[in-house]
Amino acid sequence: MRILLLFIFGFSLTLAFDNGLGKKPQMGWNSWNKFACNINETVILQTAEKMKELGLLEYGYEYIVMDDCYALKERDPISHKMVEDAAKFPNGIRSLSRRIHELGFKFGMYSSAGKYTCAGYPGSLHYEKIDAETFVNDWEIDYLKYDNCFNEGNSGTPQISYQRYEAMSKALLQTGRPVFYSLCQWGEDQVWDWGSTVANSWRITGDIYDSFDRYDDRCPCQTYDCRAVQGGMCSMTNILEKAVPLGQKAGPFSGWNDLDSLEVGNGGMSTDEYKAHFTLWAILKSPLVLGNDVTDMSKEDFNIVTNKAIIAINQDDSNPAYRVWKKPVSGGHLHLFTNILKDGTFAVTLFNSGNKVNNTVLNFEDIFLTDRVNAAKSFEFTELWTNETTLVSKELSTSIDAHSVKIWWLNCPKDICNKTTSVMHDEL
Ligand SMILES: *[C@@H]1O[C@H](CO)[C@@H](O)[C@H](O)[C@H]1NC(C)=O
Ligand SMILES: *[C@@H]1O[C@H](CO)[C@@H](O)[C@H](O)[C@H]1NC(C)=O
Ligand SMILES: *[C@@H]1O[C@H](CO)[C@@H](O)[C@H](O)[C@H]1NC(C)=O
Ligand SMILES: *[C@@H]1O[C@H](CO)[C@@H](O)[C@H](O)[C@H]1NC(C)=O
């Protein structure tokens, strides 16, 4: 039957990519946001050791991902393999990888589907097989972040981009080792429409900038010039707006929209803003990849990224949140999101991107879809940043500070909570 179908649909039948990974958004740490090119053995190893000591592994942060700048600028002239920079890695990347594995983590690396990486080191375009083998056989990686710099004009249509990313996908599969494959293609060429057929996650925008809402006309980038510029361009709320309508493209059976690594701990936002950033990334099922210096992390920041109940929503076997509405307030908007969880309960998030406190009343009609409204008189709401639990009837009166979020888990009877079969999404 399957053969027959393949025959009938021919090339248009795309089989879903399955390397056994990516059933949940990945969690871990990536060196780029904080260290950029200033990495070496000490930085990566001390991070892994500190994450172990802090118990971050137990919270789910399992991938230690070393980003750009680990190689020499030239490939080996005979084998054409990438060569590790021995000054940065005196004991070698393989030894670093083994040490990370001994600590109980998984090890990730980086390359670009271009002639060079973004920082000008050798890229893997046309070297996919040889590089996949080096990554897996020499450096024993479990994860590859695959960038888009210096792609030599091999972009502009979904098909052209797809081919570049598919080549590495196949090369990784051929090594026989399961490698989490994370596309960093900046949301170009509708990657959300084809990412799930070659990879486990896909970036949907340019790099994050550690700001709540700084305006930058390079996000989205419309010209080749701004693509070549290093560094982040997209503020947290800018990425949020791009992510909301794309929620419908992600899920346990396809893969994940990557909203980029977290900025929590890097200093560009207030504690309330970082709580909002973390909550929004979690409910939209973005990978939760720390991007700070974990060896020098405040208690507040640690508490943000280790909120177990919010992590559980991110890791729940269900789809990204959908936005019920967005209403203008002074300096921004009030946003209401709902997550329908696997067990039939749900989470409700209210986010105030405006600059003034908002007192608001949420009607149950806003929260539940219509057929649930009369089904029960009151529900227990637990706010997940304060743990306050209240029994609420018909409507919830609340107050949300400027640039802040509240998120409630609703403990409603499962037969009542689980009636929705379709949800509304923002238009793409
Ligand atoms: C490793 O990198 C860190 C951060 O850039 C730097 O402070 C340190 O001196 C470097 N260590 C070595 C051995 O190069
Ligand atoms: C909720 O509904 C979904 C979809 O119909 C179903 O897969 C799931 O098992 C239900 N959960 C409960 C607790 O009834
Ligand atoms: C609070 O938000 C609502 C939108 O839900 C708006 O109508 C109202 O004016 C806002 N109140 C204040 C004090 O900003
Ligand atoms: C909320 O409850 C959880 C689980 O009991 C606990 O780990 C956490 O520290 C509590 N948070 C606050 C802010 O009280």
Coordinates of C-alpha atoms in Angstrom, one line a residue, residues 42 45-46 50 78 92 125 187 196 198 207 242 270 288-289 291 301 303 305 422:
T42 CA 38.0 26.5 29.4
L45 CA 34.0 23.0 30.1
Q46 CA 33.5 25.4 33.0
K50 CA 28.7 24.7 36.5
I78 CA 45.1 16.8 2.0
G92 CA 41.4 18.7 21.5
L125 CA 28.5 23.9 1.8
G187 CA 13.3 32.3 8.7
S196 CA 10.1 19.6 9.4
V198 CA 14.8 17.7 7.0
D207 CA 19.5 36.8 15.7
K242 CA 6.8 36.7 14.1
S270 CA 14.7 43.8 33.7
L288 CA 14.9 26.7 25.7
V289 CA 18.6 27.3 25.2
G291 CA 22.7 32.1 26.3
D301 CA 18.0 34.7 36.7
N303 CA 15.0 31.2 39.4
V305 CA 15.1 29.5 34.0
S422 CA -10.0 23.3 16.9

